[in-house]
Structure formats: C-alpha cells, structure tokens
Amino acid sequence: QIGWDDLVNETAKIYKAHEGMHSNLGILASHYGSASAFQIYGDDYDLPLAISPVNSYWLRGYGDNPPDAVLTIGYEVNDLDGYFSSCELVGKAENKYAMEKPRPDIFLCSGLLGNWETIWPELQRFS
C-alpha cells in the first residue's frame, strides 16, 4: 500500500485534464493492487472505480456504463495493441518513497476496437 495515495493523486490530475474529451473516461488497472488503490482513495479525488481484468476483479466487470476511453495503469503500450486504436503516454505515477518498483506508465487509450463484452474475456488474467 506504500505509494497508493500518490498513484491515485497523480492519476487524478491526468484524469481531470482529459475527462472532458471523452463521454465516459475510465481507469483500467493491470494489477489488483493498483485497482485496490483506486477503490480506497478514488472517492477522495472524484474518480470512477478502476476496472481490472486480474483475479477476482475481472468478475466485477467493466461497469454498467462502459468507458469509451481509459487511463491505463501498469500496462505497456504493446499490451493493448489490438484493443484500442490509440494509446498515448500521458504520465508516470509518482512514488515519493523511492521504492524499487518502477513508476508505472499511465496511457490514455481510446478508440476501442470492438466492444467490452468481447474484449473483457480476452484481457482476463491471473497473478
């Protein structure tokens, strides 16, 4: 949980800068820990719940109003090839505690290629 608030804070800044450009901007976390950070701290920043296709988070799905674009946390740009027409690096999560883990990239991905109903099962993974 070290650095979770920093992750959410940095993502919130980026979210606020981009939310008006999309009808429903979401947050897609590659790891259940990152998704949990948004579950705990996201309300403090008026952020939507993060979606994550990892472990039991996958069962929660992508929401009743699926996002048309997402800020991704912890993905590499190539991880999402074939799912979005555009993924642009928009930031890196800060870590003021200088932990050994690298700061995760934050991409803004838009232009969903297909629909969430089809893509969600393909993204599912266990860790």
mmCIF file of N, CA and C in Angstrom:
data_model
loop_
_atom_site.group_PDB
_atom_site.id
_atom_site.type_symbol
_atom_site.label_atom_id
_atom_site.label_comp_id
_atom_site.label_asym_id
_atom_site.label_seq_id
_atom_site.Cartn_x
_atom_site.Cartn_y
_atom_site.Cartn_z
ATOM 1 N N GLN A 1 0.807 -1.189 0.000
ATOM 2 C CA GLN A 1 0.000 0.000 0.000
ATOM 3 C C GLN A 1 0.851 1.255 0.000
ATOM 4 N N ILE A 2 2.159 1.073 0.068
ATOM 5 C CA ILE A 2 3.044 2.230 0.049
ATOM 6 C C ILE A 2 2.957 2.892 -1.318
ATOM 7 N N GLY A 3 2.665 4.179 -1.313
ATOM 8 C CA GLY A 3 2.595 4.941 -2.549
ATOM 9 C C GLY A 3 1.239 4.918 -3.243
ATOM 10 N N TRP A 4 0.254 4.220 -2.678
ATOM 11 C CA TRP A 4 -1.060 4.136 -3.325
ATOM 12 C C TRP A 4 -1.698 5.514 -3.467
ATOM 13 N N ASP A 5 -1.647 6.318 -2.412
ATOM 14 C CA ASP A 5 -2.255 7.647 -2.494
ATOM 15 C C ASP A 5 -1.571 8.491 -3.571
ATOM 16 N N ASP A 6 -0.249 8.362 -3.691
ATOM 17 C CA ASP A 6 0.477 9.094 -4.736
ATOM 18 C C ASP A 6 0.027 8.647 -6.130
ATOM 19 N N LEU A 7 -0.159 7.343 -6.299
ATOM 20 C CA LEU A 7 -0.617 6.806 -7.579
ATOM 21 C C LEU A 7 -1.979 7.394 -7.949
ATOM 22 N N VAL A 8 -2.886 7.393 -7.002
ATOM 23 C CA VAL A 8 -4.231 7.899 -7.262
ATOM 24 C C VAL A 8 -4.201 9.407 -7.481
ATOM 25 N N ASN A 9 -3.422 10.122 -6.703
ATOM 26 C CA ASN A 9 -3.302 11.571 -6.851
ATOM 27 C C ASN A 9 -2.783 11.949 -8.243
ATOM 28 N N GLU A 10 -1.718 11.304 -8.680
ATOM 29 C CA GLU A 10 -1.149 11.602 -9.998
ATOM 30 C C GLU A 10 -2.146 11.249 -11.101
ATOM 31 N N THR A 11 -2.805 10.126 -10.971
ATOM 32 C CA THR A 11 -3.793 9.721 -11.965
ATOM 33 C C THR A 11 -4.960 10.706 -11.994
ATOM 34 N N ALA A 12 -5.360 11.196 -10.832
ATOM 35 C CA ALA A 12 -6.463 12.159 -10.764
ATOM 36 C C ALA A 12 -6.138 13.435 -11.533
ATOM 37 N N LYS A 13 -4.921 13.908 -11.428
ATOM 38 C CA LYS A 13 -4.515 15.110 -12.182
ATOM 39 C C LYS A 13 -4.671 14.866 -13.676
ATOM 40 N N ILE A 14 -4.223 13.724 -14.123
ATOM 41 C CA ILE A 14 -4.306 13.388 -15.549
ATOM 42 C C ILE A 14 -5.766 13.182 -15.948
ATOM 43 N N TYR A 15 -6.525 12.536 -15.095
ATOM 44 C CA TYR A 15 -7.941 12.295 -15.356
ATOM 45 C C TYR A 15 -8.678 13.620 -15.551
ATOM 46 N N LYS A 16 -8.467 14.549 -14.646
ATOM 47 C CA LYS A 16 -9.154 15.848 -14.713
ATOM 48 C C LYS A 16 -8.773 16.603 -15.986
ATOM 49 N N ALA A 17 -7.549 16.439 -16.439
ATOM 50 C CA ALA A 17 -7.104 17.125 -17.657
ATOM 51 C C ALA A 17 -7.714 16.529 -18.924
ATOM 52 N N HIS A 18 -8.188 15.273 -18.862
ATOM 53 C CA HIS A 18 -8.676 14.583 -20.062
ATOM 54 C C HIS A 18 -10.151 14.195 -20.034
ATOM 55 N N GLU A 19 -10.813 14.293 -18.890
ATOM 56 C CA GLU A 19 -12.172 13.766 -18.799
ATOM 57 C C GLU A 19 -13.154 14.481 -19.725
ATOM 58 N N GLY A 20 -12.979 15.740 -19.998
ATOM 59 C CA GLY A 20 -13.899 16.468 -20.876
ATOM 60 C C GLY A 20 -13.780 16.080 -22.338
ATOM 61 N N MET A 21 -12.734 15.349 -22.690
ATOM 62 C CA MET A 21 -12.505 14.942 -24.075
ATOM 63 C C MET A 21 -13.214 13.628 -24.414
ATOM 64 N N HIS A 22 -13.785 12.969 -23.419
ATOM 65 C CA HIS A 22 -14.409 11.653 -23.612
ATOM 66 C C HIS A 22 -15.739 11.627 -22.873
ATOM 67 N N SER A 23 -16.700 10.927 -23.441
ATOM 68 C CA SER A 23 -18.013 10.882 -22.793
ATOM 69 C C SER A 23 -17.979 10.072 -21.505
ATOM 70 N N ASN A 24 -17.095 9.069 -21.429
ATOM 71 C CA ASN A 24 -17.003 8.249 -20.224
ATOM 72 C C ASN A 24 -15.583 7.719 -20.084
ATOM 73 N N LEU A 25 -14.735 8.501 -19.452
ATOM 74 C CA LEU A 25 -13.341 8.116 -19.240
ATOM 75 C C LEU A 25 -13.255 7.208 -18.027
ATOM 76 N N GLY A 26 -12.609 6.054 -18.201
ATOM 77 C CA GLY A 26 -12.439 5.104 -17.106
ATOM 78 C C GLY A 26 -10.982 4.918 -16.746
ATOM 79 N N ILE A 27 -10.741 4.063 -15.777
ATOM 80 C CA ILE A 27 -9.390 3.725 -15.331
ATOM 81 C C ILE A 27 -9.259 2.210 -15.395
ATOM 82 N N LEU A 28 -8.250 1.736 -16.108
ATOM 83 C CA LEU A 28 -8.003 0.310 -16.289
ATOM 84 C C LEU A 28 -6.662 -0.035 -15.644
ATOM 85 N N ALA A 29 -6.705 -0.820 -14.578
ATOM 86 C CA ALA A 29 -5.504 -1.179 -13.825
ATOM 87 C C ALA A 29 -5.062 -2.597 -14.188
ATOM 88 N N SER A 30 -3.768 -2.765 -14.398
ATOM 89 C CA SER A 30 -3.230 -4.071 -14.786
ATOM 90 C C SER A 30 -3.008 -5.007 -13.607
ATOM 91 N N HIS A 31 -3.174 -4.505 -12.391
ATOM 92 C CA HIS A 31 -2.860 -5.279 -11.194
ATOM 93 C C HIS A 31 -3.938 -5.018 -10.147
ATOM 94 N N TYR A 32 -4.280 -6.042 -9.405
ATOM 95 C CA TYR A 32 -5.319 -5.885 -8.395
ATOM 96 C C TYR A 32 -4.908 -4.891 -7.303
ATOM 97 N N GLY A 33 -3.616 -4.762 -7.041
ATOM 98 C CA GLY A 33 -3.159 -3.785 -6.051
ATOM 99 C C GLY A 33 -3.441 -2.364 -6.494
ATOM 100 N N SER A 34 -3.168 -2.078 -7.754
ATOM 101 C CA SER A 34 -3.464 -0.743 -8.284
ATOM 102 C C SER A 34 -4.966 -0.484 -8.276
ATOM 103 N N ALA A 35 -5.751 -1.471 -8.675
ATOM 104 C CA ALA A 35 -7.204 -1.315 -8.656
ATOM 105 C C ALA A 35 -7.689 -1.043 -7.232
ATOM 106 N N SER A 36 -7.094 -1.705 -6.268
ATOM 107 C CA SER A 36 -7.465 -1.505 -4.874
ATOM 108 C C SER A 36 -7.151 -0.091 -4.408
ATOM 109 N N ALA A 37 -6.045 0.452 -4.881
ATOM 110 C CA ALA A 37 -5.692 1.828 -4.524
ATOM 111 C C ALA A 37 -6.805 2.786 -4.931
ATOM 112 N N PHE A 38 -7.377 2.582 -6.112
ATOM 113 C CA PHE A 38 -8.456 3.451 -6.574
ATOM 114 C C PHE A 38 -9.748 3.183 -5.801
ATOM 115 N N GLN A 39 -9.943 1.960 -5.375
ATOM 116 C CA GLN A 39 -11.128 1.638 -4.588
ATOM 117 C C GLN A 39 -11.060 2.353 -3.235
ATOM 118 N N ILE A 40 -9.864 2.428 -2.660
ATOM 119 C CA ILE A 40 -9.694 3.045 -1.344
ATOM 120 C C ILE A 40 -9.638 4.573 -1.428
ATOM 121 N N TYR A 41 -8.856 5.117 -2.364
ATOM 122 C CA TYR A 41 -8.620 6.557 -2.412
ATOM 123 C C TYR A 41 -9.368 7.297 -3.518
ATOM 124 N N GLY A 42 -9.968 6.584 -4.445
ATOM 125 C CA GLY A 42 -10.580 7.223 -5.605
ATOM 126 C C GLY A 42 -11.674 8.223 -5.280
ATOM 127 N N ASP A 43 -12.510 7.928 -4.287
ATOM 128 C CA ASP A 43 -13.581 8.863 -3.913
ATOM 129 C C ASP A 43 -13.029 10.209 -3.468
ATOM 130 N N ASP A 44 -11.860 10.211 -2.836
ATOM 131 C CA ASP A 44 -11.244 11.460 -2.383
ATOM 132 C C ASP A 44 -10.924 12.389 -3.550
ATOM 133 N N TYR A 45 -10.801 11.832 -4.742
ATOM 134 C CA TYR A 45 -10.435 12.596 -5.935
ATOM 135 C C TYR A 45 -11.553 12.608 -6.982
ATOM 136 N N ASP A 46 -12.739 12.162 -6.593
ATOM 137 C CA ASP A 46 -13.888 12.090 -7.515
ATOM 138 C C ASP A 46 -13.576 11.283 -8.762
ATOM 139 N N LEU A 47 -12.931 10.147 -8.571
ATOM 140 C CA LEU A 47 -12.586 9.257 -9.682
ATOM 141 C C LEU A 47 -13.563 8.086 -9.743
ATOM 142 N N PRO A 48 -13.754 7.543 -10.937
ATOM 143 C CA PRO A 48 -14.570 6.330 -11.028
ATOM 144 C C PRO A 48 -13.804 5.147 -10.443
ATOM 145 N N LEU A 49 -14.526 4.096 -10.094
ATOM 146 C CA LEU A 49 -13.853 2.869 -9.673
ATOM 147 C C LEU A 49 -13.010 2.351 -10.828
ATOM 148 N N ALA A 50 -11.835 1.906 -10.521
ATOM 149 C CA ALA A 50 -10.987 1.315 -11.562
ATOM 150 C C ALA A 50 -11.531 -0.057 -11.922
ATOM 151 N N ILE A 51 -11.366 -0.401 -13.186
ATOM 152 C CA ILE A 51 -11.672 -1.759 -13.615
ATOM 153 C C ILE A 51 -10.348 -2.486 -13.800
ATOM 154 N N SER A 52 -10.384 -3.790 -13.599
ATOM 155 C CA SER A 52 -9.173 -4.581 -13.735
ATOM 156 C C SER A 52 -9.548 -5.993 -14.145
ATOM 157 N N PRO A 53 -8.860 -6.531 -15.141
ATOM 158 C CA PRO A 53 -9.162 -7.888 -15.586
ATOM 159 C C PRO A 53 -8.360 -8.962 -14.857
ATOM 160 N N VAL A 54 -7.883 -8.650 -13.673
ATOM 161 C CA VAL A 54 -6.998 -9.555 -12.943
ATOM 162 C C VAL A 54 -7.722 -10.183 -11.752
ATOM 163 N N ASN A 55 -7.510 -11.488 -11.609
ATOM 164 C CA ASN A 55 -8.055 -12.257 -10.483
ATOM 165 C C ASN A 55 -9.551 -11.991 -10.312
ATOM 166 N N SER A 56 -10.004 -11.805 -9.092
ATOM 167 C CA SER A 56 -11.441 -11.630 -8.853
ATOM 168 C C SER A 56 -11.960 -10.273 -9.302
ATOM 169 N N TYR A 57 -11.063 -9.314 -9.537
ATOM 170 C CA TYR A 57 -11.526 -8.029 -10.072
ATOM 171 C C TYR A 57 -12.205 -8.222 -11.428
ATOM 172 N N TRP A 58 -11.763 -9.203 -12.193
ATOM 173 C CA TRP A 58 -12.355 -9.450 -13.501
ATOM 174 C C TRP A 58 -13.852 -9.729 -13.367
ATOM 175 N N LEU A 59 -14.239 -10.425 -12.310
ATOM 176 C CA LEU A 59 -15.642 -10.766 -12.103
ATOM 177 C C LEU A 59 -16.530 -9.537 -11.916
ATOM 178 N N ARG A 60 -15.945 -8.443 -11.474
ATOM 179 C CA ARG A 60 -16.706 -7.207 -11.264
ATOM 180 C C ARG A 60 -17.052 -6.533 -12.586
ATOM 181 N N GLY A 61 -16.342 -6.919 -13.623
ATOM 182 C CA GLY A 61 -16.643 -6.405 -14.951
ATOM 183 C C GLY A 61 -16.151 -4.988 -15.196
ATOM 184 N N TYR A 62 -16.740 -4.379 -16.200
ATOM 185 C CA TYR A 62 -16.325 -3.057 -16.680
ATOM 186 C C TYR A 62 -17.386 -1.992 -16.437
ATOM 187 N N GLY A 63 -18.408 -2.330 -15.682
ATOM 188 C CA GLY A 63 -19.417 -1.355 -15.286
ATOM 189 C C GLY A 63 -20.630 -1.341 -16.197
ATOM 190 N N ASP A 64 -21.698 -0.772 -15.683
ATOM 191 C CA ASP A 64 -22.941 -0.674 -16.435
ATOM 192 C C ASP A 64 -22.851 0.332 -17.577
ATOM 193 N N ASN A 65 -21.982 1.303 -17.425
ATOM 194 C CA ASN A 65 -21.757 2.312 -18.458
ATOM 195 C C ASN A 65 -20.288 2.200 -18.882
ATOM 196 N N PRO A 66 -19.970 1.270 -19.783
ATOM 197 C CA PRO A 66 -18.573 1.001 -20.124
ATOM 198 C C PRO A 66 -17.839 2.245 -20.636
ATOM 199 N N PRO A 67 -16.571 2.383 -20.273
ATOM 200 C CA PRO A 67 -15.812 3.550 -20.711
ATOM 201 C C PRO A 67 -15.554 3.546 -22.217
ATOM 202 N N ASP A 68 -15.539 4.745 -22.795
ATOM 203 C CA ASP A 68 -15.184 4.863 -24.204
ATOM 204 C C ASP A 68 -13.688 5.124 -24.369
ATOM 205 N N ALA A 69 -13.031 5.466 -23.274
ATOM 206 C CA ALA A 69 -11.576 5.651 -23.234
ATOM 207 C C ALA A 69 -11.126 5.334 -21.809
ATOM 208 N N VAL A 70 -9.863 4.942 -21.654
ATOM 209 C CA VAL A 70 -9.353 4.599 -20.329
ATOM 210 C C VAL A 70 -7.956 5.171 -20.105
ATOM 211 N N LEU A 71 -7.710 5.520 -18.860
ATOM 212 C CA LEU A 71 -6.339 5.742 -18.414
ATOM 213 C C LEU A 71 -5.867 4.393 -17.913
ATOM 214 N N THR A 72 -4.769 3.907 -18.442
ATOM 215 C CA THR A 72 -4.272 2.601 -18.036
ATOM 216 C C THR A 72 -3.144 2.771 -17.032
ATOM 217 N N ILE A 73 -3.146 1.897 -16.054
ATOM 218 C CA ILE A 73 -2.133 1.916 -15.008
ATOM 219 C C ILE A 73 -1.391 0.590 -15.038
ATOM 220 N N GLY A 74 -0.083 0.639 -15.297
ATOM 221 C CA GLY A 74 0.741 -0.558 -15.221
ATOM 222 C C GLY A 74 0.816 -1.381 -16.491
ATOM 223 N N TYR A 75 0.229 -0.916 -17.563
ATOM 224 C CA TYR A 75 0.338 -1.624 -18.835
ATOM 225 C C TYR A 75 1.494 -1.047 -19.651
ATOM 226 N N GLU A 76 2.066 -1.868 -20.488
ATOM 227 C CA GLU A 76 2.983 -1.406 -21.515
ATOM 228 C C GLU A 76 2.139 -1.116 -22.747
ATOM 229 N N VAL A 77 2.576 -0.219 -23.597
ATOM 230 C CA VAL A 77 1.762 0.173 -24.745
ATOM 231 C C VAL A 77 1.435 -1.025 -25.632
ATOM 232 N N ASN A 78 2.349 -1.957 -25.775
ATOM 233 C CA ASN A 78 2.103 -3.118 -26.629
ATOM 234 C C ASN A 78 1.089 -4.093 -26.033
ATOM 235 N N ASP A 79 0.863 -4.031 -24.722
ATOM 236 C CA ASP A 79 -0.107 -4.911 -24.084
ATOM 237 C C ASP A 79 -1.516 -4.680 -24.616
ATOM 238 N N LEU A 80 -1.767 -3.501 -25.113
ATOM 239 C CA LEU A 80 -3.124 -3.136 -25.511
ATOM 240 C C LEU A 80 -3.292 -3.009 -27.017
ATOM 241 N N ASP A 81 -2.261 -3.415 -27.764
ATOM 242 C CA ASP A 81 -2.388 -3.448 -29.227
ATOM 243 C C ASP A 81 -3.574 -4.336 -29.592
ATOM 244 N N GLY A 82 -4.350 -3.898 -30.525
ATOM 245 C CA GLY A 82 -5.493 -4.678 -30.966
ATOM 246 C C GLY A 82 -6.760 -4.423 -30.175
ATOM 247 N N TYR A 83 -6.660 -3.646 -29.094
ATOM 248 C CA TYR A 83 -7.835 -3.324 -28.293
ATOM 249 C C TYR A 83 -8.267 -1.861 -28.447
ATOM 250 N N PHE A 84 -7.301 -0.981 -28.708
ATOM 251 C CA PHE A 84 -7.584 0.444 -28.871
ATOM 252 C C PHE A 84 -6.860 0.954 -30.108
ATOM 253 N N SER A 85 -7.454 1.938 -30.772
ATOM 254 C CA SER A 85 -6.794 2.498 -31.955
ATOM 255 C C SER A 85 -5.679 3.456 -31.573
ATOM 256 N N SER A 86 -5.711 3.967 -30.337
ATOM 257 C CA SER A 86 -4.704 4.934 -29.914
ATOM 258 C C SER A 86 -4.399 4.763 -28.434
ATOM 259 N N CYS A 87 -3.118 4.693 -28.090
ATOM 260 C CA CYS A 87 -2.661 4.715 -26.697
ATOM 261 C C CYS A 87 -1.486 5.679 -26.625
ATOM 262 N N GLU A 88 -1.673 6.738 -25.851
ATOM 263 C CA GLU A 88 -0.671 7.801 -25.754
ATOM 264 C C GLU A 88 -0.165 7.886 -24.316
ATOM 265 N N LEU A 89 1.148 7.905 -24.153
ATOM 266 C CA LEU A 89 1.738 8.068 -22.820
ATOM 267 C C LEU A 89 1.403 9.473 -22.319
ATOM 268 N N VAL A 90 0.717 9.548 -21.168
ATOM 269 C CA VAL A 90 0.319 10.849 -20.629
ATOM 270 C C VAL A 90 0.929 11.126 -19.255
ATOM 271 N N GLY A 91 1.641 10.145 -18.686
ATOM 272 C CA GLY A 91 2.263 10.395 -17.402
ATOM 273 C C GLY A 91 2.876 9.149 -16.802
ATOM 274 N N LYS A 92 3.500 9.354 -15.653
ATOM 275 C CA LYS A 92 4.052 8.272 -14.853
ATOM 276 C C LYS A 92 3.604 8.519 -13.423
ATOM 277 N N ALA A 93 3.224 7.460 -12.753
ATOM 278 C CA ALA A 93 2.803 7.587 -11.363
ATOM 279 C C ALA A 93 4.012 7.912 -10.496
ATOM 280 N N GLU A 94 3.863 8.899 -9.661
ATOM 281 C CA GLU A 94 4.949 9.290 -8.765
ATOM 282 C C GLU A 94 5.066 8.289 -7.618
ATOM 283 N N ASN A 95 6.261 8.215 -7.067
ATOM 284 C CA ASN A 95 6.496 7.371 -5.907
ATOM 285 C C ASN A 95 7.499 8.090 -5.016
ATOM 286 N N LYS A 96 6.974 8.929 -4.126
ATOM 287 C CA LYS A 96 7.854 9.735 -3.276
ATOM 288 C C LYS A 96 8.655 8.908 -2.284
ATOM 289 N N TYR A 97 8.300 7.630 -2.151
ATOM 290 C CA TYR A 97 9.018 6.770 -1.223
ATOM 291 C C TYR A 97 10.192 6.063 -1.871
ATOM 292 N N ALA A 98 10.379 6.282 -3.173
ATOM 293 C CA ALA A 98 11.510 5.728 -3.912
ATOM 294 C C ALA A 98 11.642 4.223 -3.729
ATOM 295 N N MET A 99 10.520 3.552 -3.845
ATOM 296 C CA MET A 99 10.539 2.091 -3.760
ATOM 297 C C MET A 99 11.258 1.544 -4.986
ATOM 298 N N GLU A 100 11.691 0.301 -4.913
ATOM 299 C CA GLU A 100 12.444 -0.298 -6.008
ATOM 300 C C GLU A 100 11.611 -0.515 -7.257
ATOM 301 N N LYS A 101 10.295 -0.664 -7.101
ATOM 302 C CA LYS A 101 9.457 -0.870 -8.274
ATOM 303 C C LYS A 101 9.480 0.382 -9.146
ATOM 304 N N PRO A 102 9.508 0.206 -10.462
ATOM 305 C CA PRO A 102 9.477 1.371 -11.340
ATOM 306 C C PRO A 102 8.117 2.054 -11.277
ATOM 307 N N ARG A 103 8.119 3.326 -11.580
ATOM 308 C CA ARG A 103 6.863 4.065 -11.617
ATOM 309 C C ARG A 103 6.065 3.591 -12.824
ATOM 310 N N PRO A 104 4.829 3.216 -12.621
ATOM 311 C CA PRO A 104 4.053 2.717 -13.762
ATOM 312 C C PRO A 104 3.698 3.832 -14.741
ATOM 313 N N ASP A 105 3.723 3.486 -16.024
ATOM 314 C CA ASP A 105 3.291 4.399 -17.064
ATOM 315 C C ASP A 105 1.782 4.548 -16.999
ATOM 316 N N ILE A 106 1.310 5.720 -17.364
ATOM 317 C CA ILE A 106 -0.120 5.973 -17.489
ATOM 318 C C ILE A 106 -0.371 6.344 -18.944
ATOM 319 N N PHE A 107 -1.159 5.522 -19.614
ATOM 320 C CA PHE A 107 -1.520 5.759 -21.009
ATOM 321 C C PHE A 107 -2.984 6.167 -21.085
ATOM 322 N N LEU A 108 -3.281 7.037 -22.028
ATOM 323 C CA LEU A 108 -4.659 7.338 -22.381
ATOM 324 C C LEU A 108 -4.961 6.547 -23.642
ATOM 325 N N CYS A 109 -5.854 5.578 -23.526
ATOM 326 C CA CYS A 109 -6.216 4.724 -24.656
ATOM 327 C C CYS A 109 -7.650 5.002 -25.063
ATOM 328 N N SER A 110 -7.841 5.210 -26.347
ATOM 329 C CA SER A 110 -9.176 5.500 -26.865
ATOM 330 C C SER A 110 -9.370 4.774 -28.191
ATOM 331 N N GLY A 111 -10.577 4.864 -28.704
ATOM 332 C CA GLY A 111 -10.885 4.183 -29.957
ATOM 333 C C GLY A 111 -10.959 2.685 -29.759
ATOM 334 N N LEU A 112 -11.827 2.259 -28.861
ATOM 335 C CA LEU A 112 -11.975 0.833 -28.578
ATOM 336 C C LEU A 112 -12.267 0.079 -29.866
ATOM 337 N N LEU A 113 -11.480 -0.946 -30.122
ATOM 338 C CA LEU A 113 -11.649 -1.759 -31.328
ATOM 339 C C LEU A 113 -12.516 -2.954 -30.981
ATOM 340 N N GLY A 114 -13.775 -2.800 -31.158
ATOM 341 C CA GLY A 114 -14.733 -3.831 -30.770
ATOM 342 C C GLY A 114 -15.582 -3.316 -29.639
ATOM 343 N N ASN A 115 -15.987 -4.216 -28.753
ATOM 344 C CA ASN A 115 -16.791 -3.808 -27.601
ATOM 345 C C ASN A 115 -16.270 -4.513 -26.354
ATOM 346 N N TRP A 116 -16.639 -3.966 -25.205
ATOM 347 C CA TRP A 116 -16.146 -4.504 -23.941
ATOM 348 C C TRP A 116 -16.599 -5.940 -23.719
ATOM 349 N N GLU A 117 -17.769 -6.280 -24.173
ATOM 350 C CA GLU A 117 -18.274 -7.629 -23.987
ATOM 351 C C GLU A 117 -17.347 -8.666 -24.621
ATOM 352 N N THR A 118 -16.775 -8.329 -25.754
ATOM 353 C CA THR A 118 -15.856 -9.230 -26.453
ATOM 354 C C THR A 118 -14.436 -9.142 -25.890
ATOM 355 N N ILE A 119 -14.012 -7.938 -25.600
ATOM 356 C CA ILE A 119 -12.624 -7.702 -25.180
ATOM 357 C C ILE A 119 -12.361 -8.165 -23.745
ATOM 358 N N TRP A 120 -13.346 -7.992 -22.856
ATOM 359 C CA TRP A 120 -13.125 -8.292 -21.426
ATOM 360 C C TRP A 120 -12.611 -9.715 -21.189
ATOM 361 N N PRO A 121 -13.223 -10.736 -21.797
ATOM 362 C CA PRO A 121 -12.691 -12.094 -21.586
ATOM 363 C C PRO A 121 -11.265 -12.276 -22.106
ATOM 364 N N GLU A 122 -10.906 -11.551 -23.147
ATOM 365 C CA GLU A 122 -9.551 -11.656 -23.691
ATOM 366 C C GLU A 122 -8.506 -11.033 -22.772
ATOM 367 N N LEU A 123 -8.911 -10.041 -22.010
ATOM 368 C CA LEU A 123 -7.989 -9.358 -21.096
ATOM 369 C C LEU A 123 -7.786 -10.105 -19.786
ATOM 370 N N GLN A 124 -8.678 -11.009 -19.442
ATOM 371 C CA GLN A 124 -8.620 -11.706 -18.160
ATOM 372 C C GLN A 124 -7.275 -12.411 -17.959
ATOM 373 N N ARG A 125 -6.734 -12.262 -16.755
ATOM 374 C CA ARG A 125 -5.517 -12.977 -16.403
ATOM 375 C C ARG A 125 -5.445 -13.159 -14.891
ATOM 376 N N PHE A 126 -4.561 -14.025 -14.469
ATOM 377 C CA PHE A 126 -4.384 -14.337 -13.050
ATOM 378 C C PHE A 126 -2.943 -14.034 -12.658
ATOM 379 N N SER A 127 -2.771 -13.523 -11.448
ATOM 380 C CA SER A 127 -1.407 -13.264 -10.958
ATOM 381 C C SER A 127 -1.302 -13.544 -9.489
#
